[in-house]
mmCIF file of C-alpha atoms in Angstrom:
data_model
loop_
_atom_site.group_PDB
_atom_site.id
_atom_site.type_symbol
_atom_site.label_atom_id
_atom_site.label_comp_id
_atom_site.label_asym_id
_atom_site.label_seq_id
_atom_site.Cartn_x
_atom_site.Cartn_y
_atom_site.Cartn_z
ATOM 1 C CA UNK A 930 -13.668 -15.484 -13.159
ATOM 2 C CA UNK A 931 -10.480 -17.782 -12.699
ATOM 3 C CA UNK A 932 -8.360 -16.783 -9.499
ATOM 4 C CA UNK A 933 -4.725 -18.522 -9.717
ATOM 5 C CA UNK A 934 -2.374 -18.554 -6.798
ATOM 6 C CA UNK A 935 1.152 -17.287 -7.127
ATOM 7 C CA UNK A 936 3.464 -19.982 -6.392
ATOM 8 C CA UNK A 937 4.051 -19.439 -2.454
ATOM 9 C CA UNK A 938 0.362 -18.851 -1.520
ATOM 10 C CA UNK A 939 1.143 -14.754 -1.600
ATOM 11 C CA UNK A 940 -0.739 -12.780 -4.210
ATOM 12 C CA UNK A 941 -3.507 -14.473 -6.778
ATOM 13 C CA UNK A 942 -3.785 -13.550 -10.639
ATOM 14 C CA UNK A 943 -7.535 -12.985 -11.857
ATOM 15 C CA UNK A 944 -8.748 -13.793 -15.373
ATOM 16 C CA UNK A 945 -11.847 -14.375 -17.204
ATOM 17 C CA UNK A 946 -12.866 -10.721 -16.424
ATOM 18 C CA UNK A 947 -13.675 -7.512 -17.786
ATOM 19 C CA UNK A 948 -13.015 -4.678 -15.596
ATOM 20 C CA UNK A 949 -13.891 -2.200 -18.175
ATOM 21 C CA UNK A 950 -17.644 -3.382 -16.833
ATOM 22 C CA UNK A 951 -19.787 -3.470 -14.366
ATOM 23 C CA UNK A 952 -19.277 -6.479 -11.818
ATOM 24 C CA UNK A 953 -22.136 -8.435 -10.360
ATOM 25 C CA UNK A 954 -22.528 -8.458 -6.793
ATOM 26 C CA UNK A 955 -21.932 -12.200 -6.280
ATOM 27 C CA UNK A 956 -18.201 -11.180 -8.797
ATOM 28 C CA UNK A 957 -17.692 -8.544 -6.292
ATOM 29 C CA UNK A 958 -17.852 -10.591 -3.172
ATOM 30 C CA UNK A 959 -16.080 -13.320 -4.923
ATOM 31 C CA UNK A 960 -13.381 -10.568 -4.868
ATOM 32 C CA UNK A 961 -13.169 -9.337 -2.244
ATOM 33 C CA UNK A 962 -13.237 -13.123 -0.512
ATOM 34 C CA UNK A 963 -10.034 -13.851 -2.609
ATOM 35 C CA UNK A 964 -8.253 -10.122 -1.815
ATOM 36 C CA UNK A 965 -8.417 -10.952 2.082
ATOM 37 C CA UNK A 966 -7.159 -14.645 1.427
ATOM 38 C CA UNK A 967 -4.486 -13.595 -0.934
ATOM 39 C CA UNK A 968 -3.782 -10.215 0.199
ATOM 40 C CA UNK A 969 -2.288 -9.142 -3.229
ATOM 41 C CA UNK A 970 -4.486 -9.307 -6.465
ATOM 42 C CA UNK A 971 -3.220 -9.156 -9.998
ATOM 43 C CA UNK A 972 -5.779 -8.316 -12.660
ATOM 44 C CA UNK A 973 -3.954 -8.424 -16.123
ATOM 45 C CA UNK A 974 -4.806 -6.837 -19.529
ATOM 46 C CA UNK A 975 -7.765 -4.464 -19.033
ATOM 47 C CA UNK A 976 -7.433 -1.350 -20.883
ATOM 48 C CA UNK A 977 -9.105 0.993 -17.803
ATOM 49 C CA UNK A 978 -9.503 4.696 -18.259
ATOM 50 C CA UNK A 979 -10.172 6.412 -14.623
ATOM 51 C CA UNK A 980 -14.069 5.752 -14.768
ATOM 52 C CA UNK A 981 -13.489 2.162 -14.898
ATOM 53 C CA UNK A 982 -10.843 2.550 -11.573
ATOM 54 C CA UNK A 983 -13.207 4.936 -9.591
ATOM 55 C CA UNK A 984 -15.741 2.236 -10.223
ATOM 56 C CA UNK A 985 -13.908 -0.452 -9.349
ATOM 57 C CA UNK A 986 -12.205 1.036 -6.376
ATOM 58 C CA UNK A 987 -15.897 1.796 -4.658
ATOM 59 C CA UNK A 988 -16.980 -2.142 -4.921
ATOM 60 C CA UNK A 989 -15.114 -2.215 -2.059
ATOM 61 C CA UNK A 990 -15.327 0.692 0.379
ATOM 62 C CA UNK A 991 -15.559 4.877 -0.234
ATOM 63 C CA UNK A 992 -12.044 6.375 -1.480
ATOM 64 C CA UNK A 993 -9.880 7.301 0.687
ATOM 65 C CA UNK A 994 -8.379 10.605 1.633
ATOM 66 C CA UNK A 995 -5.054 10.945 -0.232
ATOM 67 C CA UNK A 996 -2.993 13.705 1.537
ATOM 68 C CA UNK A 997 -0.184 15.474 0.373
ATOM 69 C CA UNK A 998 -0.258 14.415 -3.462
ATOM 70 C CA UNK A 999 -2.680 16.515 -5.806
ATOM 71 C CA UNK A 1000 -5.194 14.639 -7.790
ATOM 72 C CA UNK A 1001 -4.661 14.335 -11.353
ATOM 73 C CA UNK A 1002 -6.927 17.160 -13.408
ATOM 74 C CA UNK A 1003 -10.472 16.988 -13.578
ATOM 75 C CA UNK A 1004 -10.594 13.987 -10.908
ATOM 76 C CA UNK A 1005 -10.666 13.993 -6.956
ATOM 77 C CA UNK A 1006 -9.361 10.642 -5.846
ATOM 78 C CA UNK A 1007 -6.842 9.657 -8.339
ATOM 79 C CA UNK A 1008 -3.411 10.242 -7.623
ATOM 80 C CA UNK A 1009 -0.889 9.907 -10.644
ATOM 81 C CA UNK A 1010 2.658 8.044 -9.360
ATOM 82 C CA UNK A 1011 5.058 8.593 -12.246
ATOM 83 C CA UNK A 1012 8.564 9.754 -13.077
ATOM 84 C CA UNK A 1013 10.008 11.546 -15.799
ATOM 85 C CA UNK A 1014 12.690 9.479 -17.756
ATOM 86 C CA UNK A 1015 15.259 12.254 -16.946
ATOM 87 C CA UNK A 1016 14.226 12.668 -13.216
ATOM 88 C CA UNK A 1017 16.441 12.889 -10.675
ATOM 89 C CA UNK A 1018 14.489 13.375 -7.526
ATOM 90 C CA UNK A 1019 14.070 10.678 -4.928
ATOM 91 C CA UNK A 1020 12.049 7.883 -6.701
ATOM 92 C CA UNK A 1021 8.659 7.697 -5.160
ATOM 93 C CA UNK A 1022 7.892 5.226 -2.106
ATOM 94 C CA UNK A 1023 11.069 3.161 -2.310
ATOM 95 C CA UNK A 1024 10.936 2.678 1.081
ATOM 96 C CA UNK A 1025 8.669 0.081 3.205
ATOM 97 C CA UNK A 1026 5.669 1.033 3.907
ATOM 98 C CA UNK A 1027 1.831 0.707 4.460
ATOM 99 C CA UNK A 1028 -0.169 3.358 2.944
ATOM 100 C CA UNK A 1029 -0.757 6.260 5.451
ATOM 101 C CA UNK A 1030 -1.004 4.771 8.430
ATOM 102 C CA UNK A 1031 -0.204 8.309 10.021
ATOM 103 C CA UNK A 1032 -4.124 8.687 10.006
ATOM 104 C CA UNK A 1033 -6.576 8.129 12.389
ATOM 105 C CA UNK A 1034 -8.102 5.608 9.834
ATOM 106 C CA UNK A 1035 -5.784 4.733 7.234
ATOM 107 C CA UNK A 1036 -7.313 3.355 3.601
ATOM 108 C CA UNK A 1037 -8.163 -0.260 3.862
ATOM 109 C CA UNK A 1038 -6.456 -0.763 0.508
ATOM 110 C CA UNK A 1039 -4.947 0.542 -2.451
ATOM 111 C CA UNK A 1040 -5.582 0.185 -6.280
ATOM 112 C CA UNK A 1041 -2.648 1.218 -8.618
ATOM 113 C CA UNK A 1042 -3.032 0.616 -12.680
ATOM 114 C CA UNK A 1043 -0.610 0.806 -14.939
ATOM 115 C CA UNK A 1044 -0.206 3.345 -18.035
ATOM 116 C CA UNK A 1045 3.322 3.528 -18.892
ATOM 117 C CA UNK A 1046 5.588 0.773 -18.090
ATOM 118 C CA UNK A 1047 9.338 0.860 -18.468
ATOM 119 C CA UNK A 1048 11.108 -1.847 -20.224
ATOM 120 C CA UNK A 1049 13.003 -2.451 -16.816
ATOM 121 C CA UNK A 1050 13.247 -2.008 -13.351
ATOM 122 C CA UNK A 1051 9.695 -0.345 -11.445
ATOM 123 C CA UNK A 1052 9.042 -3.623 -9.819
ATOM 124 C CA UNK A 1053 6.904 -3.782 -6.672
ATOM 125 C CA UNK A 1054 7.583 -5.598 -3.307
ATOM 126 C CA UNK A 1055 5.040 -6.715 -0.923
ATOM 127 C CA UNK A 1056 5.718 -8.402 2.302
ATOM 128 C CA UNK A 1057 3.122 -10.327 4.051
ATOM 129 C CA UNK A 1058 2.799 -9.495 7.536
ATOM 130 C CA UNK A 1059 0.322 -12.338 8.753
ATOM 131 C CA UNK A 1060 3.718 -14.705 7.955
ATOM 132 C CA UNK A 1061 6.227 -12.030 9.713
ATOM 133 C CA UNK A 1062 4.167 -12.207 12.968
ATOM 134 C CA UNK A 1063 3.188 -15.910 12.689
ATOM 135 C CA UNK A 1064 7.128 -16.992 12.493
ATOM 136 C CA UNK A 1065 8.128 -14.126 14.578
ATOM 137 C CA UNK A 1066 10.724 -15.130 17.694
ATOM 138 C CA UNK A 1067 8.518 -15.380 20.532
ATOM 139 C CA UNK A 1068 11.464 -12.722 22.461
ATOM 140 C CA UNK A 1069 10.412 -10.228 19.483
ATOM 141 C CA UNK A 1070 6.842 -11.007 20.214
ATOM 142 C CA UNK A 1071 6.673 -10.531 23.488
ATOM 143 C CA UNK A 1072 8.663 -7.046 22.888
ATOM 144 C CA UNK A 1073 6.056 -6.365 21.367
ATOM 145 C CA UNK A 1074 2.577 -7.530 22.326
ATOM 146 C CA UNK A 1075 0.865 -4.322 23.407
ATOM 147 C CA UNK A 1076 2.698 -1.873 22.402
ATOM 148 C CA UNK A 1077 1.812 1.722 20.568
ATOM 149 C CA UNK A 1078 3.500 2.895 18.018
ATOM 150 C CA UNK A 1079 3.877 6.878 16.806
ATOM 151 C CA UNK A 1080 2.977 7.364 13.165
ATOM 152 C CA UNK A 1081 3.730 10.556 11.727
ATOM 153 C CA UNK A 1082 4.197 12.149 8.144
ATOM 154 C CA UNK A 1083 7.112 14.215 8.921
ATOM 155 C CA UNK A 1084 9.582 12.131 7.713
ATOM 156 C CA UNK A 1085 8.872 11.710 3.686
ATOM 157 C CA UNK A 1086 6.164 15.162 3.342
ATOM 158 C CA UNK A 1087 7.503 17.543 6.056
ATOM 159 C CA UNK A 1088 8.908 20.811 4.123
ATOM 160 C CA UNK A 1089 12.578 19.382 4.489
ATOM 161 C CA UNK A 1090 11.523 15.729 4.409
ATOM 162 C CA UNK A 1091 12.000 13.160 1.580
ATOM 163 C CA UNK A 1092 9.423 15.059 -0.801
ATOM 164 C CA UNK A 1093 9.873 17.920 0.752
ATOM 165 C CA UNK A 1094 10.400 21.827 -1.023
ATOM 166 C CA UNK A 1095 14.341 21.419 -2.111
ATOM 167 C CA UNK A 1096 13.528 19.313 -4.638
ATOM 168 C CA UNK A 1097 10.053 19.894 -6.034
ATOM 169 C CA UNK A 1098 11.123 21.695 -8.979
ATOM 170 C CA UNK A 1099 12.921 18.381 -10.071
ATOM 171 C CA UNK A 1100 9.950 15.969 -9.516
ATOM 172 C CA UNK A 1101 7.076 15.318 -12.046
ATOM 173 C CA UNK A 1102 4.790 14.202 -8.902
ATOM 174 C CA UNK A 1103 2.805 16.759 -7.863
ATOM 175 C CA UNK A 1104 3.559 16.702 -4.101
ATOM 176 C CA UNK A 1105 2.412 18.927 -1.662
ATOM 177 C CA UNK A 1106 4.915 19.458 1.876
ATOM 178 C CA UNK A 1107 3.077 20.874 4.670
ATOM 179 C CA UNK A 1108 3.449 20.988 8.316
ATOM 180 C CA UNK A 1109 0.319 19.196 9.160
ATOM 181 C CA UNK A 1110 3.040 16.268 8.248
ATOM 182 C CA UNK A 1111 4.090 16.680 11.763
ATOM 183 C CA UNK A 1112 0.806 15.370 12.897
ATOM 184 C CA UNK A 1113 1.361 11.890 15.063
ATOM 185 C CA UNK A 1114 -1.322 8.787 15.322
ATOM 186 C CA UNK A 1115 -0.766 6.156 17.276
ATOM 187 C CA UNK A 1116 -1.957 2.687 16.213
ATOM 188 C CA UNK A 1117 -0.695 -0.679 17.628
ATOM 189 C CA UNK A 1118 1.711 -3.039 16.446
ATOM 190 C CA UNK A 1119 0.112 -5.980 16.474
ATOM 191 C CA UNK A 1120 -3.657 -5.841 15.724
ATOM 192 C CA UNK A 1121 -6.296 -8.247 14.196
ATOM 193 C CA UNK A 1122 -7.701 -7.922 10.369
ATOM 194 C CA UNK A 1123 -10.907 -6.366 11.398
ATOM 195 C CA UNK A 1124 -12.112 -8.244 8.719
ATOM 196 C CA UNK A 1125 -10.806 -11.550 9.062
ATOM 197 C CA UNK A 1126 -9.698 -10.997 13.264
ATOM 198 C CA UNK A 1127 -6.278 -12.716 12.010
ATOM 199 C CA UNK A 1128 -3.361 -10.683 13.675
ATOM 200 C CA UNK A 1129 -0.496 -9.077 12.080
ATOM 201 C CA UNK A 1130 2.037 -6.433 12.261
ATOM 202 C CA UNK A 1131 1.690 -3.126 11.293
ATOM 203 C CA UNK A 1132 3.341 -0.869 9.554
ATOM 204 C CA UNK A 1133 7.273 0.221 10.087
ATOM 205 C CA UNK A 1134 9.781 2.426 10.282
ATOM 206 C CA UNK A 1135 9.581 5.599 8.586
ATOM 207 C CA UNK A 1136 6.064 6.278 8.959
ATOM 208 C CA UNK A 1137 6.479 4.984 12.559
ATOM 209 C CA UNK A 1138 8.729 7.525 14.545
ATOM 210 C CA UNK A 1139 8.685 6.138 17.875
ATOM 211 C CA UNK A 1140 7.432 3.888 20.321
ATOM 212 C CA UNK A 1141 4.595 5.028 22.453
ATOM 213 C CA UNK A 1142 5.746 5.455 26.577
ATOM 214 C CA UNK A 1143 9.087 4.460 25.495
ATOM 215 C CA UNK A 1144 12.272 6.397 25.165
ATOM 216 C CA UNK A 1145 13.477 7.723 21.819
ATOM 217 C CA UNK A 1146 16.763 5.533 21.541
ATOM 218 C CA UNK A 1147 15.209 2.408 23.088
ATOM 219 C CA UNK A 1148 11.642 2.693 20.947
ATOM 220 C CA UNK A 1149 14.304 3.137 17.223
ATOM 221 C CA UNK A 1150 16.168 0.260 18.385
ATOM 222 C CA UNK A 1151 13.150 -1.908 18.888
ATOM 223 C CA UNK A 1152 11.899 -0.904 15.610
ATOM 224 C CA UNK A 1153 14.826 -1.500 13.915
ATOM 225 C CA UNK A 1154 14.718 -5.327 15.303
ATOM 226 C CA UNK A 1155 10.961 -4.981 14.149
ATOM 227 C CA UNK A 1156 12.424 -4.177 10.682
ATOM 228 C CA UNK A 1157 14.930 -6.447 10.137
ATOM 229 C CA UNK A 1158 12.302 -9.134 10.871
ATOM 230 C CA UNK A 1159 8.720 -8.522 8.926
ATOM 231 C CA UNK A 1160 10.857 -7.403 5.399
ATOM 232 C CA UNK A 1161 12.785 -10.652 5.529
ATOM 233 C CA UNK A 1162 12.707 -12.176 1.642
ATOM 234 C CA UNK A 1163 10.806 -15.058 3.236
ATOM 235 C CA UNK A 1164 7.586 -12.730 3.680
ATOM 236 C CA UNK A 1165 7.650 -11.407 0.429
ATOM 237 C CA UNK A 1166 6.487 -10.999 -3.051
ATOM 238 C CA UNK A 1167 8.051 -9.457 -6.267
ATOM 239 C CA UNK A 1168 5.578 -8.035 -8.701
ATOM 240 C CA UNK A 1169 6.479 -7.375 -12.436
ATOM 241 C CA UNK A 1170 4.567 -5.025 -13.907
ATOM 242 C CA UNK A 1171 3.035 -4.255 -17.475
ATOM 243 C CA UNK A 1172 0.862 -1.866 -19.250
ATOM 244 C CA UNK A 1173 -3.194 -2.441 -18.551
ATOM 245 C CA UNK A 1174 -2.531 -4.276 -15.445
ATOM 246 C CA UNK A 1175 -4.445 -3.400 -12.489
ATOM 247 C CA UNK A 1176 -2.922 -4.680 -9.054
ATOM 248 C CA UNK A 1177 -4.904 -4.182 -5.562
ATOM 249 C CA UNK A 1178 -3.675 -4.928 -2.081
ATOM 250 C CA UNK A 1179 -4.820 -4.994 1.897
ATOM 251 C CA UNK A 1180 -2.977 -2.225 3.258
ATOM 252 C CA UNK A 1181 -3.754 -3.981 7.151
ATOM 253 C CA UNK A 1182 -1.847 -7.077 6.197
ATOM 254 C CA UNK A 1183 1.284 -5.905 3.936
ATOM 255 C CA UNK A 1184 3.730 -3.836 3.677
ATOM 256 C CA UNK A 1185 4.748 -2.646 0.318
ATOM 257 C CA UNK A 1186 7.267 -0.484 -1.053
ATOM 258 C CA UNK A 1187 8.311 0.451 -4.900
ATOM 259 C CA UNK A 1188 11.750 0.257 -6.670
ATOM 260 C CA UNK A 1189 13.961 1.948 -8.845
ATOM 261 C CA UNK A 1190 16.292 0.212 -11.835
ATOM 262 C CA UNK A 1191 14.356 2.264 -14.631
ATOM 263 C CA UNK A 1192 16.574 5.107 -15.145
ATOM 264 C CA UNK A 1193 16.283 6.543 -18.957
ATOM 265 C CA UNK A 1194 12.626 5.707 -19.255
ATOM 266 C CA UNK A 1195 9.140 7.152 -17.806
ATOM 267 C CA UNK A 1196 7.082 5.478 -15.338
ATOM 268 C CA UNK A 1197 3.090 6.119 -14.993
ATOM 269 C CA UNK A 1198 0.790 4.624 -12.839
ATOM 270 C CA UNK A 1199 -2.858 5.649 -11.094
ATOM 271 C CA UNK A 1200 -3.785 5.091 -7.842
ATOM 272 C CA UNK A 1201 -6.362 5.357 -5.798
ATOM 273 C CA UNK A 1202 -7.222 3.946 -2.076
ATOM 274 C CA UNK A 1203 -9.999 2.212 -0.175
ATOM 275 C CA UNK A 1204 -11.701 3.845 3.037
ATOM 276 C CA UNK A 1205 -10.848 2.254 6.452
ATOM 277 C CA UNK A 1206 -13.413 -0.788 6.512
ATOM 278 C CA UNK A 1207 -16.757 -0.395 8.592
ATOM 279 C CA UNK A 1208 -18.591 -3.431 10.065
ATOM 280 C CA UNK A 1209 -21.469 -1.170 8.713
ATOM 281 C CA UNK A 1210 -20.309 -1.324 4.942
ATOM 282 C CA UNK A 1211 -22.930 -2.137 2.468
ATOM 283 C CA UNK A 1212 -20.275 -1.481 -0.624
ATOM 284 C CA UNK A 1213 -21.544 -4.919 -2.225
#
C-alpha cells in the first residue's frame, strides 16, 4: 500500500491496493491510521460492485442509518446519489454540510464510489475543520466555546424543504420527505475527535437551525460569522472525480458539500456511511 499526500497536507491518494479483496487486518489499521491523519482518502481505479463497498465500509465501523433516501434495490445500506442528464431538480447536497448530524449519533464517515462520471463539472469540496478552528479569531472562538447548536432535518427533507414533495416527480433520487425532518439534536460546536481528542468545529448552517439558549436572530447571525469562517478556500480541498474511484472521509472533522457544472450529462455515485465510533469497536 503507498499513501501519497495531496499537496497541502489535506486528503491522501492510496495505491498498491486491491479493494475488490479482502484487506488484512494490519492493511486495515494502516487505513484507518492514514483516514484520521488525512481526513480525506482517495482510492483510484478499483472496479467495485456493492459487495466489495459493503465490505469495505464495515472495516471500519457498522453502516450507518441513512434516513430519508431509499436504498438502491436488493441492498439495505447503499444509497445511489445520481442525476439524470436532463434533470432539473435541485442538484443533490450542493450545500455545506456534514453528513446527518441531525442525529443523536451521526455516521462517523462516509464512503461514496463512483459509476458514472460526467466529462465536467460534479466536483467535490471538503473543508477541513481542525484548520478552521485552529486559525479561528480568538473573538469567534470565544463566541463560541461552549455553545449548543440545534440540528434539524427540516430544512433540505421537510415536505416543503429542499427535497421536499413539489419536486419529486422531477428528481431521479429516490428521496423520501417526512415530518420526522422536524426532529432537532443538539450537538456542540466545538468538540474533540473522539478518536484522536483533537478539537474542531462542527457542522453548519443548514443542518444547524439555531443556537441553543440563544435567540433566533442573534443564534443565525452567529452562525453566519461561523460560516463565513470554517468554508474559507484556505480550509479546503477540491476533488476531481473519475469512474472506479472510491473516496472516504471523517464526517467529525470536515465539512463537505457537492457541485453542479454537469448539466447535459448523468451523474452516478454509491454511498454508504460509517456508524458513530465506539471506544468499544472491535471492527479490525
Amino acid at each position: 500500500m503507498k499513501l501519497t499526500p495531496k499537496p497541502g497536507g489535506f486528503g491522501a491518494v492510496v495505491t498498491d491496493i486491491d479493494l475488490t479483496r479482502p484487506l488484512t487486518k494490519q492493511v486495515v489499521s494502516a487505513l484507518r491510521t492514514a483516514w484520521l491523519e488525512h481526513h480525506v482518502l482517495i482510492f483510484p481505479d478499483h472496479a467495485m460492485s456493492d459487495d466489495d463497498l459493503e465490505r469495505f465500509t464495515l472495516y471500519f465501523g457498522e453502516f450507518g442509518d441513512d434516513p430519508f433516501i431509499a436504498p438502491i434495490e436488493g441492498r439495505d445500506h447503499i444509497i445511489a446519489v445520481q442525476r439524470a442528464a436532463d434533470e432539473t431538480a435541485p442538484i443533490f447536497a450542493e450545500s455545506w454540510h456534514t453528513d446527518w448530524s441531525f442525529q443523536k449519533n451521526p455516521p462517523a464517515g462516509t464512503c461514496l464510489f463512483g459509476i458514472t462520471i460526467p466529462p465536467q463539472g460534479g466536483d467535490t469540496l471538503f473543508a477541513n475543520q481542525h484548520w478552521a478552528l485552529e486559525k479561528m479569531p480568538d473573538e469567534l472562538r470565544r463566541k463560541l466555546e461552549g455553545v449548543e447548536a440545534i440540528h434539524s432535518a427540516r430544512v433540505p427533507y421537510a415536505p416543503d424543504g429542499v427535497y421536499g414533495k413539489r419536486d419529486a416527480k422531477d428528481r431521479s433520487m429516490d428521496i423520501r420527505a417526512s415530518d420526522d425532518a422536524m426532529v432537532e439534536q443538539r450537538h456542540p460546536i466545538i468538540r474533540a475527535h473522539p478518536e484522536t481528542g483533537r478539537e474542531a468545529i462542527y457542522g453548519c448552517i443548514g443542518y444547524i437551525t439555531g443556537i441553543a439558549d440563544m435567540d433566533q436572530a442573534e443564534g443565525m447571525a452567529l452562525l453566519a460569522e461561523l460560516y463565513a469562517w470554517q468554508t474559507r478556500e484556505e480550509f479546503q480541498y477540491r476533488h476531481k472525480w473519475r469512474e472506479n474511484m472510491l473516496v472516504m472521509w471523517d464526517n467529525r472533522s470536515v465539512l463537505h458539500m457537492a457541485t453542479g457544472g454537469y448539466d447535459g450529462y448523468a451523474r452516478k455515485l454509491h454511498r454508504t456511511t460509517i456508524a458513530a465510533w465506539r471506544s468499544d469497536e472491535n471492527s479490525l
